[in-house]
Each structure stands twice: as C-alpha cells, then as structure tokens.
PDB file of C-alpha atoms in Angstrom:
ATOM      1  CA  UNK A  92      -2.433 -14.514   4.705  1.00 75.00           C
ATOM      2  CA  UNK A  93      -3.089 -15.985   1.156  1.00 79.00           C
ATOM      3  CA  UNK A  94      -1.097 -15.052  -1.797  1.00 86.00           C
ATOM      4  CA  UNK A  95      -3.377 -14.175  -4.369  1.00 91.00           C
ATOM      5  CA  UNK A  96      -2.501 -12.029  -8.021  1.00 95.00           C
ATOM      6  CA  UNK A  97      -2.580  -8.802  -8.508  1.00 96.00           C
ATOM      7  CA  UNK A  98      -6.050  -8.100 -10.004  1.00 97.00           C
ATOM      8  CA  UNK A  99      -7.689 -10.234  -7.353  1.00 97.00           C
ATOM      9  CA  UNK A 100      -6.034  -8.782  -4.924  1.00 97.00           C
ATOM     10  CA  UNK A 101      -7.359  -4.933  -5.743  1.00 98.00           C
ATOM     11  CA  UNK A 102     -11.071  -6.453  -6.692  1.00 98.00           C
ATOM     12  CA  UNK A 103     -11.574  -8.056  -3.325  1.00 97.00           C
ATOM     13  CA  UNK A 104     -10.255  -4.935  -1.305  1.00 98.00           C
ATOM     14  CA  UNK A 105     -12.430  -2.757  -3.525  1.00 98.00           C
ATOM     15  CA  UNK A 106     -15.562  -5.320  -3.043  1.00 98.00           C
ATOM     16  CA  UNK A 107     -14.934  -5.017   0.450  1.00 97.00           C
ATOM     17  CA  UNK A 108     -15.929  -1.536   0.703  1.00 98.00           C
ATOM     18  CA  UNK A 109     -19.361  -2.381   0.917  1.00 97.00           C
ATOM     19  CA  UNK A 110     -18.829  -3.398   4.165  1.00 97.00           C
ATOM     20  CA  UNK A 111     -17.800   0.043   5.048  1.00 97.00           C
ATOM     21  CA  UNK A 112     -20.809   1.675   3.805  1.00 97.00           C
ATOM     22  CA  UNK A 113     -22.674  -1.094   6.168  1.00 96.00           C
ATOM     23  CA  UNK A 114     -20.736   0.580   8.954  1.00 95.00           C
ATOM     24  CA  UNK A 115     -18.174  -2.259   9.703  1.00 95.00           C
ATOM     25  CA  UNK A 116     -14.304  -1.925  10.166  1.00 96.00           C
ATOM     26  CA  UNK A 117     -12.124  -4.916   7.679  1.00 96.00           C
ATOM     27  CA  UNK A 118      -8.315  -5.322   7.986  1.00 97.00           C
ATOM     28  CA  UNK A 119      -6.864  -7.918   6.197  1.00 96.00           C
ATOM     29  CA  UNK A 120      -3.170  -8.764   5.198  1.00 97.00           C
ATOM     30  CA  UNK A 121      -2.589 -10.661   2.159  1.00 97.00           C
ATOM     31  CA  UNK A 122       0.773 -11.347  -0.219  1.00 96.00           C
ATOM     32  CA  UNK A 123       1.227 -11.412  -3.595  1.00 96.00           C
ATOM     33  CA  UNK A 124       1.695 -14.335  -6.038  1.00 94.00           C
ATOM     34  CA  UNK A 125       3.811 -13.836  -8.695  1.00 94.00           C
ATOM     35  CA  UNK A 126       5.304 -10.497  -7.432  1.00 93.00           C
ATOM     36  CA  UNK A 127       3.815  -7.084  -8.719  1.00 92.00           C
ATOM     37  CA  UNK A 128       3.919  -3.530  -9.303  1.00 90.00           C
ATOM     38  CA  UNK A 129       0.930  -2.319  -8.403  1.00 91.00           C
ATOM     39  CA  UNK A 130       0.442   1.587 -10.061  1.00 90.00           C
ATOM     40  CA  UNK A 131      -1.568   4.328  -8.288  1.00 91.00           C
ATOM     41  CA  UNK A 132      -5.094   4.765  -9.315  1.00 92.00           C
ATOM     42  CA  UNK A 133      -4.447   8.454 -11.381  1.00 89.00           C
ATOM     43  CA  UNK A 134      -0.168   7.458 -12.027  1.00 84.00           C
ATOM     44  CA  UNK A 135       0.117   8.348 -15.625  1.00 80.00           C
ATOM     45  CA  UNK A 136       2.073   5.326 -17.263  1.00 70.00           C
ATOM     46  CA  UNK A 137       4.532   7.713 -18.692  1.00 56.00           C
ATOM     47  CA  UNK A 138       6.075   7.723 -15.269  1.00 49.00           C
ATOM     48  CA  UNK A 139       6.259   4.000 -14.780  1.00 49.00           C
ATOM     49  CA  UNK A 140       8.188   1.551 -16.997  1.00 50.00           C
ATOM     50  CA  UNK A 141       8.365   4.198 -19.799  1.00 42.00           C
ATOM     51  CA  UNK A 142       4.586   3.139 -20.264  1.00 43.00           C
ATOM     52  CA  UNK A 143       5.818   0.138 -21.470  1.00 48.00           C
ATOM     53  CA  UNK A 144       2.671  -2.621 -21.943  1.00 45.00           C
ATOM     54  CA  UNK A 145       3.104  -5.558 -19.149  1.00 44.00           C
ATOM     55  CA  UNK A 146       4.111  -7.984 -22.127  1.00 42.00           C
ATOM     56  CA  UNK A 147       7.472  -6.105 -21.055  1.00 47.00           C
ATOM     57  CA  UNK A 148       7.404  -6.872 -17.915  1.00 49.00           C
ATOM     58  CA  UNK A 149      10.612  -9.573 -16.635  1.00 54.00           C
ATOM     59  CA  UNK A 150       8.627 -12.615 -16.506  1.00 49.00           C
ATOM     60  CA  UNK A 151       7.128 -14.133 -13.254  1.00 59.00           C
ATOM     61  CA  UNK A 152       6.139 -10.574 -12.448  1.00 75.00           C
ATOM     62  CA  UNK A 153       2.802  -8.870 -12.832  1.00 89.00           C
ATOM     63  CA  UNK A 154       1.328  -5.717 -12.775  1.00 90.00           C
ATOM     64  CA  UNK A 155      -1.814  -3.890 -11.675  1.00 93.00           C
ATOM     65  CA  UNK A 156      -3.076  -0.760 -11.291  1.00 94.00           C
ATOM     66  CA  UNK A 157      -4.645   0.141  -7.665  1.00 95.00           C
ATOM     67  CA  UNK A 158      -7.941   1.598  -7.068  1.00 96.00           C
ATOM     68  CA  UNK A 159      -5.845   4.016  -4.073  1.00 95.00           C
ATOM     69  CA  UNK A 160      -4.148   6.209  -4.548  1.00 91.00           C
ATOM     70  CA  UNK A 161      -0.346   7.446  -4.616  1.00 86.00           C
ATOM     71  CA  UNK A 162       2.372   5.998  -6.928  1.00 83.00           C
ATOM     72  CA  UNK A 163       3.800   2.792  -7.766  1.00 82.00           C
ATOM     73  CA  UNK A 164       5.027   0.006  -5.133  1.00 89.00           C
ATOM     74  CA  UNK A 165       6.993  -3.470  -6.159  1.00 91.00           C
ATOM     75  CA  UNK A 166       5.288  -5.942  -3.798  1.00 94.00           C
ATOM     76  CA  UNK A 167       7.613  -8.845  -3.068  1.00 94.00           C
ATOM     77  CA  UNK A 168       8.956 -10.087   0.120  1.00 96.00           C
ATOM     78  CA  UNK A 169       6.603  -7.741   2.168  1.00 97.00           C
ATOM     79  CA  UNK A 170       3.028  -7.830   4.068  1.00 97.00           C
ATOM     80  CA  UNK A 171       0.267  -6.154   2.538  1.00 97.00           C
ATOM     81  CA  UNK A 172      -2.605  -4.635   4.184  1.00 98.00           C
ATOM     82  CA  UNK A 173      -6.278  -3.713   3.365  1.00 97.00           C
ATOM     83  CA  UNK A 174      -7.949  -1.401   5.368  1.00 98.00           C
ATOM     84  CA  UNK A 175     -11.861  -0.115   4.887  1.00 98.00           C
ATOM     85  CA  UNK A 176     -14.017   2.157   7.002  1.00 97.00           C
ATOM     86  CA  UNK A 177     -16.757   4.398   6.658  1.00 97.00           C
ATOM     87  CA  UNK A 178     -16.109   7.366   5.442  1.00 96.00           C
ATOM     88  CA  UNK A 179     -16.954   9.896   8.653  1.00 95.00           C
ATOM     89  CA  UNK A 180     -15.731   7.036  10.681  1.00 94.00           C
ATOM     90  CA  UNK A 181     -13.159   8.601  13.502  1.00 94.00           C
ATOM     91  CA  UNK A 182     -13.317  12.357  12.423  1.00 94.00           C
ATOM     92  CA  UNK A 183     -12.677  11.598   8.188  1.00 96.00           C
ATOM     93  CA  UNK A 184     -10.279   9.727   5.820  1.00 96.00           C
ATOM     94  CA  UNK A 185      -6.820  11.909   7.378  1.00 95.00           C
ATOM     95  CA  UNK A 186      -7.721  10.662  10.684  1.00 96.00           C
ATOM     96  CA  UNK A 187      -8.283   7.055   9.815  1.00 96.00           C
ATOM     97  CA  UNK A 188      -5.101   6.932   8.016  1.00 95.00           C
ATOM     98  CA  UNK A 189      -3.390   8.588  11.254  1.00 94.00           C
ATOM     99  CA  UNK A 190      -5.485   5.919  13.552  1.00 96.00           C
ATOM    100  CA  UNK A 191      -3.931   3.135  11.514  1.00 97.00           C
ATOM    101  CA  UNK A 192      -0.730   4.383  11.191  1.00 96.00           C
ATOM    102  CA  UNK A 193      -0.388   4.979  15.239  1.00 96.00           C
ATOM    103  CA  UNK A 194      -1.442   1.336  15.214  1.00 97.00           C
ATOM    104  CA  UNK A 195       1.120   0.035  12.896  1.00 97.00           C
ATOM    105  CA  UNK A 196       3.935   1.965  14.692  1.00 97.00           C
ATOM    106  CA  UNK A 197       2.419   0.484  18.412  1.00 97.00           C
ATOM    107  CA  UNK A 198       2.696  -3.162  16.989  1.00 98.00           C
ATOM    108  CA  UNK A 199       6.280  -2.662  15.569  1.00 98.00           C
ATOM    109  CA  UNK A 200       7.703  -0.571  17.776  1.00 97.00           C
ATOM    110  CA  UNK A 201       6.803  -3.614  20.270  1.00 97.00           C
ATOM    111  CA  UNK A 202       8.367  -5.969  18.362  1.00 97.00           C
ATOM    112  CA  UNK A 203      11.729  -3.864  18.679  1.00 97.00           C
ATOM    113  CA  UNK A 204      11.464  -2.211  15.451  1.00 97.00           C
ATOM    114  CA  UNK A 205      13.174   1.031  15.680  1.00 97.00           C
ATOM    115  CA  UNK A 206      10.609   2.900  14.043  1.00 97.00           C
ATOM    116  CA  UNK A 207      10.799   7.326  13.557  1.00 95.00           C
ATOM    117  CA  UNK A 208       9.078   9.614  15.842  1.00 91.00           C
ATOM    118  CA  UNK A 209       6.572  10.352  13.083  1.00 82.00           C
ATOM    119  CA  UNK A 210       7.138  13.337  10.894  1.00 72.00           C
ATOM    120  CA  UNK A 211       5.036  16.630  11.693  1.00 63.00           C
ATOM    121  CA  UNK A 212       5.294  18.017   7.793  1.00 57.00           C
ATOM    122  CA  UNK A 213       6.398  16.700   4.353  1.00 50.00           C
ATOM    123  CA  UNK A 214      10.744  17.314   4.753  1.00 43.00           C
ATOM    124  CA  UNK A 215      12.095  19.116   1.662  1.00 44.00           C
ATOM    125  CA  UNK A 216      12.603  17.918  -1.711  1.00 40.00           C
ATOM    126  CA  UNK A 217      16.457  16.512  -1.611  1.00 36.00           C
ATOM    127  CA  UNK A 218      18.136  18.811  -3.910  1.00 34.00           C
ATOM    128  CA  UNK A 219      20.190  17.065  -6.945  1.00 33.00           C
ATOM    129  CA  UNK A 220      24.588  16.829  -7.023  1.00 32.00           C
ATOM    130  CA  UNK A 221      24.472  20.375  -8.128  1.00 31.00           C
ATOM    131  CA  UNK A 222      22.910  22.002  -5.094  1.00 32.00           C
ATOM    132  CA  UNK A 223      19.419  22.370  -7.228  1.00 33.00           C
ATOM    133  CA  UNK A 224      16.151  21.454  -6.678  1.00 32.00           C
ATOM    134  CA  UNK A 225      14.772  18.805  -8.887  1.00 33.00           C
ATOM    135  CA  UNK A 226      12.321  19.534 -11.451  1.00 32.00           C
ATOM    136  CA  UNK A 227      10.863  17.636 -14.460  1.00 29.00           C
ATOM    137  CA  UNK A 228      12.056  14.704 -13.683  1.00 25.00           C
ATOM    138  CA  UNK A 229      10.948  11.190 -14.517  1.00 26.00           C
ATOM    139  CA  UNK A 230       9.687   9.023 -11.508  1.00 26.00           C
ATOM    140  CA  UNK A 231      10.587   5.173 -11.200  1.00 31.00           C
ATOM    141  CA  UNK A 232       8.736   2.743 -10.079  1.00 34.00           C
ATOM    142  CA  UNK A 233       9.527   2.872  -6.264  1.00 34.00           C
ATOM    143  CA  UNK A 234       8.334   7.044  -6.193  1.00 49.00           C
ATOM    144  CA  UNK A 235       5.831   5.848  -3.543  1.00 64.00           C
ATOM    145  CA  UNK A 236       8.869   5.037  -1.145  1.00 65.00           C
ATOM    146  CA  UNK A 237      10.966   7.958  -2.198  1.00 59.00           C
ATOM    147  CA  UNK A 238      10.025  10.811   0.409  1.00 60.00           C
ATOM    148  CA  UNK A 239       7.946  10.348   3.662  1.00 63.00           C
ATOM    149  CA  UNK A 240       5.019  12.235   4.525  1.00 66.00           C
ATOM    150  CA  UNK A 241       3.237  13.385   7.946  1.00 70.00           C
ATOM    151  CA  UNK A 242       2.665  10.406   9.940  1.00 78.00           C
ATOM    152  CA  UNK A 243       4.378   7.944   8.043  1.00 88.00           C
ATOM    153  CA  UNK A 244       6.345   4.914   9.403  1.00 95.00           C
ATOM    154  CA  UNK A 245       9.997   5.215   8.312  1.00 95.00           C
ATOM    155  CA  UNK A 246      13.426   4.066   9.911  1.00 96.00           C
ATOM    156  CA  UNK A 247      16.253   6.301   9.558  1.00 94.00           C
ATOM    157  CA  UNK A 248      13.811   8.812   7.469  1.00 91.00           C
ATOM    158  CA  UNK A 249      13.735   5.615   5.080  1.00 93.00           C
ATOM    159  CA  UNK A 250      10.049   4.769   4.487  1.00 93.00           C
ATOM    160  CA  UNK A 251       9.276   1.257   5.716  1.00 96.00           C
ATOM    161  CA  UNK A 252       5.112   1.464   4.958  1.00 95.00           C
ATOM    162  CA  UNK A 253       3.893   3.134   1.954  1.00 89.00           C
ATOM    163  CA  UNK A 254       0.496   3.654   2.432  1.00 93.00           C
ATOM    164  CA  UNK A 255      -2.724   4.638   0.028  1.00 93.00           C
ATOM    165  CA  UNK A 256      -6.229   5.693  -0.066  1.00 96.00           C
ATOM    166  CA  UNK A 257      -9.323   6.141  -2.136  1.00 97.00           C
ATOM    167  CA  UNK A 258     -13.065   7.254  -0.601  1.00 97.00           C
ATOM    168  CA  UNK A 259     -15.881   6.040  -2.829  1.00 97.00           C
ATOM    169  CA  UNK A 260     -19.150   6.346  -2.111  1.00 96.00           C
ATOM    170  CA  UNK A 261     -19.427   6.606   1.732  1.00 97.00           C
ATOM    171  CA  UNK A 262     -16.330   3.791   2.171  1.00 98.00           C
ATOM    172  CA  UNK A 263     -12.572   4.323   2.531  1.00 98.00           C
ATOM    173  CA  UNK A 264     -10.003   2.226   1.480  1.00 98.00           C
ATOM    174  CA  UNK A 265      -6.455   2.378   2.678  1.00 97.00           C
ATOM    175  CA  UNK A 266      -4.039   0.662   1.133  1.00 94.00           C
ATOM    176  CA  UNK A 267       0.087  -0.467   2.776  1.00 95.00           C
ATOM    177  CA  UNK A 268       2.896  -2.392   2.356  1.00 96.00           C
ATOM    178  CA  UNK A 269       4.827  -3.378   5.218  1.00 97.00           C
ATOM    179  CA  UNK A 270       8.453  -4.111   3.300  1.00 97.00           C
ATOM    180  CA  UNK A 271      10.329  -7.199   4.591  1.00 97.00           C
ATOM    181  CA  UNK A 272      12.982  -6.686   2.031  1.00 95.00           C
ATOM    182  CA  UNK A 273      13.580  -3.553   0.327  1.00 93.00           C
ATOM    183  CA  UNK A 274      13.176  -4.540  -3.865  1.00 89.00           C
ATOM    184  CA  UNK A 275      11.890  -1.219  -4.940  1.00 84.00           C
ATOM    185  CA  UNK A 276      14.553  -1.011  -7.013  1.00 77.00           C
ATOM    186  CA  UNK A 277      13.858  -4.256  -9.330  1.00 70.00           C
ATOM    187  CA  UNK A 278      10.290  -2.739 -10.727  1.00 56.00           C
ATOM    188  CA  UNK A 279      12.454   0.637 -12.031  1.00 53.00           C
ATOM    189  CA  UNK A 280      13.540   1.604 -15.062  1.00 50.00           C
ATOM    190  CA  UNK A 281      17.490   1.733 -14.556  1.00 48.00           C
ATOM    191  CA  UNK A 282      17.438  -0.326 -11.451  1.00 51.00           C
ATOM    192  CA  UNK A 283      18.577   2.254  -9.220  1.00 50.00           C
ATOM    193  CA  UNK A 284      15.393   3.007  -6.723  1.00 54.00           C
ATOM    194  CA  UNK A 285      14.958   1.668  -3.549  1.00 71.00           C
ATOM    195  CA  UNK A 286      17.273   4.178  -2.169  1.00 79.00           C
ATOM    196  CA  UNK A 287      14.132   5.627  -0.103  1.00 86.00           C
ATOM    197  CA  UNK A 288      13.192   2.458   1.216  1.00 92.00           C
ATOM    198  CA  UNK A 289      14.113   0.101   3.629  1.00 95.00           C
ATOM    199  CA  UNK A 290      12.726  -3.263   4.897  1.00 97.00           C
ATOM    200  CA  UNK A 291      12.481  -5.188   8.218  1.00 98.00           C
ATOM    201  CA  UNK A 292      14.982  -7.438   6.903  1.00 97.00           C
ATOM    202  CA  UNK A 293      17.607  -4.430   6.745  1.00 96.00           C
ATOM    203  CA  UNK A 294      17.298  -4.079  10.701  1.00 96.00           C
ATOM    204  CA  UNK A 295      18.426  -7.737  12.015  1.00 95.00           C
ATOM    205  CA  UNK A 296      16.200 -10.707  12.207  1.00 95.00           C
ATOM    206  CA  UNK A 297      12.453 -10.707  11.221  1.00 97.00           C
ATOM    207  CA  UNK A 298       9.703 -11.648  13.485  1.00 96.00           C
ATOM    208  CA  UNK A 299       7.490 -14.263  11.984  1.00 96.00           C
ATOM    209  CA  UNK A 300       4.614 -12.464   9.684  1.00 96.00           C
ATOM    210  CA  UNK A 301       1.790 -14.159  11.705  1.00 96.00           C
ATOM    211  CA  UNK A 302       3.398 -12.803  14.976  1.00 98.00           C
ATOM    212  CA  UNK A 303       3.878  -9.116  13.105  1.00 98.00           C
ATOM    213  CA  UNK A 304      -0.008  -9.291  11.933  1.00 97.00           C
ATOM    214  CA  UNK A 305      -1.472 -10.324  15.341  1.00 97.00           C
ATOM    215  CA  UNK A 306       0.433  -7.311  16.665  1.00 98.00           C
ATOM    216  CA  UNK A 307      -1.177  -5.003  14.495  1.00 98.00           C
ATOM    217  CA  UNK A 308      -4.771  -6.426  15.202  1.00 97.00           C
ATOM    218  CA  UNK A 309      -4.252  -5.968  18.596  1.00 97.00           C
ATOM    219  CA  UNK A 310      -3.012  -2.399  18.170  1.00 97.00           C
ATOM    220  CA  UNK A 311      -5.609  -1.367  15.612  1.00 97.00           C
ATOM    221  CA  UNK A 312      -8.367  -3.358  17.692  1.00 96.00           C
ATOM    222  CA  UNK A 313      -7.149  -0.698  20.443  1.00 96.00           C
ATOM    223  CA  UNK A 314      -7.054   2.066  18.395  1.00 95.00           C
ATOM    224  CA  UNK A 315     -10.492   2.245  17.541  1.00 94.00           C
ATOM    225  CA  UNK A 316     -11.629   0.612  20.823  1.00 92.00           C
ATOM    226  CA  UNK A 317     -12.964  -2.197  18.709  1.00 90.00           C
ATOM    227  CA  UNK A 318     -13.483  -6.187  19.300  1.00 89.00           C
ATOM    228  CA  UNK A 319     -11.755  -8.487  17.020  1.00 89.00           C
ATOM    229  CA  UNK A 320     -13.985 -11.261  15.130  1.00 88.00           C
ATOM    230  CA  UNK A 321     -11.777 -13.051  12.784  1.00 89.00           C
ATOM    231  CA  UNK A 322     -13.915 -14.641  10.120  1.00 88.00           C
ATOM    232  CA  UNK A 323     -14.079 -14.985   6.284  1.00 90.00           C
ATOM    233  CA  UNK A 324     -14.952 -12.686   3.544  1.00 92.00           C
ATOM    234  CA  UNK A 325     -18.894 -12.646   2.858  1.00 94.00           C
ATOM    235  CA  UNK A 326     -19.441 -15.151  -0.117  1.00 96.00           C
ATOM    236  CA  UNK A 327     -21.332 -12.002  -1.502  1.00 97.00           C
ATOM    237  CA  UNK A 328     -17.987 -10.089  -1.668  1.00 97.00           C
ATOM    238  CA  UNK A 329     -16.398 -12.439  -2.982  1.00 96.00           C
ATOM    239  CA  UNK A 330     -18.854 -12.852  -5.375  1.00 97.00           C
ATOM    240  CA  UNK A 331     -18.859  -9.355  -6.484  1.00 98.00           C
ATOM    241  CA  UNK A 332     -14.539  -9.178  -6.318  1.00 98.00           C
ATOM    242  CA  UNK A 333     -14.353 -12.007  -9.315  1.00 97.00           C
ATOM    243  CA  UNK A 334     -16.987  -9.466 -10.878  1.00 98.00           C
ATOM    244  CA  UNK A 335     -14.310  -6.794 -10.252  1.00 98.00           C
ATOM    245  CA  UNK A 336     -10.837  -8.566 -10.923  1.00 97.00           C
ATOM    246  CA  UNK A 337     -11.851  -8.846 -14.684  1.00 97.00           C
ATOM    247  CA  UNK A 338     -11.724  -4.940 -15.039  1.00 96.00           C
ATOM    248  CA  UNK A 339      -8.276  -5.343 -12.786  1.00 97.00           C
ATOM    249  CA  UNK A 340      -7.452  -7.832 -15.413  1.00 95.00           C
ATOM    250  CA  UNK A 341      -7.961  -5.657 -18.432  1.00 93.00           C
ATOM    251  CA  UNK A 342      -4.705  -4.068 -20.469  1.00 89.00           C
ATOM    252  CA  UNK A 343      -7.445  -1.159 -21.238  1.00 89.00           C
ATOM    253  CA  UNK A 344      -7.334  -0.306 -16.869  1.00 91.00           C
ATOM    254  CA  UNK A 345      -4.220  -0.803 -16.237  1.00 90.00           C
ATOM    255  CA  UNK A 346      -2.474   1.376 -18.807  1.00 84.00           C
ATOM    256  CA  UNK A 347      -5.362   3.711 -19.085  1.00 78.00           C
ATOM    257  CA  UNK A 348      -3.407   6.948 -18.125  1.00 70.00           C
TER     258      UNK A 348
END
C-alpha cells in the first residue's frame, strides 16, 4: 500500500478503468500522503468548507475532488480501496457494490470485527432537538459517514466504510474507505462531524493493515470466484494516470461546482 496525494490517487483509479472495459477485475488499497478531503464527483462546494479555495485549507492537508460519487470523506488514518469492473459484470453496478461489500464484511467479520447485520433500507432521517425533521441544512465535510445505506458496513449503526461509485464508458469504479480512526470531524466546518462514524481503532486493538487487506483479497477473490495475480499497474496506466492527475491537480476541477 503506497501513500500517494490526492490527485494521483483519483487519476490512477480512473486510468485503471480501462482495464475494466478489457474485461479484468483490479482491487487495490492505497493511503494518502499528506491527508485529504476528497469531495464527491457532483458535491457542490457550497456544502463543503463554505466553498472555501484549498489555500484555506489547515496546512499539511490536501484536497481533491473524486471522480465517484457521494459526498465528502477526510482520509487519514484509514485504508483506501479501488475497485473496477465491467460494467454488466455480476448482474450491474448495485450488485458489484453488494459483491464487494459482502466481501469486506467476510474479511472483517473474521478478524473479530463486530460488524452490523447489513441494513435492508436507508433508516430515517434523525430528526433535530425539537422533534423535527431536518431540512435545508448545510452538510460538513464528513456527510458521506453521516447515515448508512442498504448494504453498508457499519458498527453500532455507525458507518465504518463509506463507499462510492461512478460507471463510465463500459467500466465501474467503486470507491471506500476503511476508517482506522474516526477524523471526520477535523475536515468540517465547526469541527463537530464524525458523530456518524466510527473507526477500527474505536473497537480495541487493530489488526495489522497488510493482514486486514489480504483478508479482503481472499474474500473478494471468493466472491467473484476469481484467482488472485498480484502484479503491478500496466506502465500504460500509469502512463495515462500522470496524464489524468494534472486535471485532479487543477483549482478549476476541484472547485468546479
């Protein structure tokens, strides 16, 4: 798992997808160097740092915006995943991101991780202090770990993935972040998120990440009755990601909603 920033990062998951539309199956896990918010493809900025530009940012901290989906996510202590498939691969992009999430709760579930029986529909929105339903009001920056969905992998109905996708062109790209620590709440605007999330770290002691990873291979390997092959990113890819990153780069992309 190599750290990498946040632009390369998105450009070498998107590049990636052309292995999808070859018919192949990638998973790779990665971490993030200096820590990021990373903001949902269509987010509009007015609902993340007040649209404030990154120069605002508290320094040693980037930010990015994803080509998935969904809303923002503070990546820190954590273990991020990158998943691509063809499109029609295993009935469509709702079953692939069921596939990997029944893999993801296999592995950690195995480790010990007392992980939710997974949800069967979306639970209501909590309603505010005075009884009402909330309406209108301004999301911070850990919104992607605020309320679990169908399928997702939570621990005391606190999310512990967030995941993400985006189809293009034939390939799908799923997105997750596995939290080791829960630091939603340092990428919001008042400081007070995080209250929907919760991190391995939370739960006692922490397996090692390598041992956590080769659980999931071995789950998701199972999952889609697959063989493993571990072996580098085509040089082409790669090629085409540091094409990529400079868009990811660009003030113009990342603040372009």
């Amino acid at each position: 798992m190599r750290p990498g920033r946040g632009a390369a990062n998105m450009a070498l998951d998107e590049a990636a997808m052309e292995l999808a539309r070859e018919g192949r199956f990638v998973f790779r896990t990665y971490l993030w160097r200096p820590e990021c918010v990373s903001l949902g493809r269509n987010q509009p900025t007015g609902e993340s740092l007040g649209g404030r530009p990154t120069g605002d940012m508290e320094p040693g901290r980037d930010v990015v915006r994803r080509p998935s989906g969904g809303r923002a996510v503070y990546h820190g202590p954590e273990i991020t995943y990158a998943f691509v498939a063809p499109e029609r691969a295993l009935g469509g992009p709702r079953a692939i991101y069921r596939a990997v999430h029944d893999a993801l709760r296999t592995a950690l579930v195995g480790l010990g991780v007392p992980v939710d029986p997974p949800l069967t529909r979306r639970p209501r929105e909590p309603d505010d202090a005075h009884g009402r339903r909330k309406r209108g009001v301004s999301l911070t920056l850990d919104e992607c770990f605020v309320s679990p969905g169908p399928d997702e992998l939570t621990v005391g109905r606190r999310k512990l993935v967030g995941s993400a996708q985006w189809r293009n062109s034939g390939a799908v790209l799923q997105h997750g972040s596995i939290l080791i620590r829960n630091r939603q709440s340092m990428a919001t605007v008042d400081g007070g998120g995080g209250r929907g999330a919760i991190g391995l770290g939370d739960l006692g002691p922490v397996p090692a990440r390598s041992e956590i990873v080769d659980a999931i291979v071995v789950a998701l390997a199972d999952r889609l009755e697959a063989e493993t092959e571990h072996t580098a990113i085509p040089r082409d890819v790669v090629r085409d990601a540091t094409t990529l990153a400079r868009r990811y780069d660009q003030t113009a992309w990342t603040w372009r909603r």
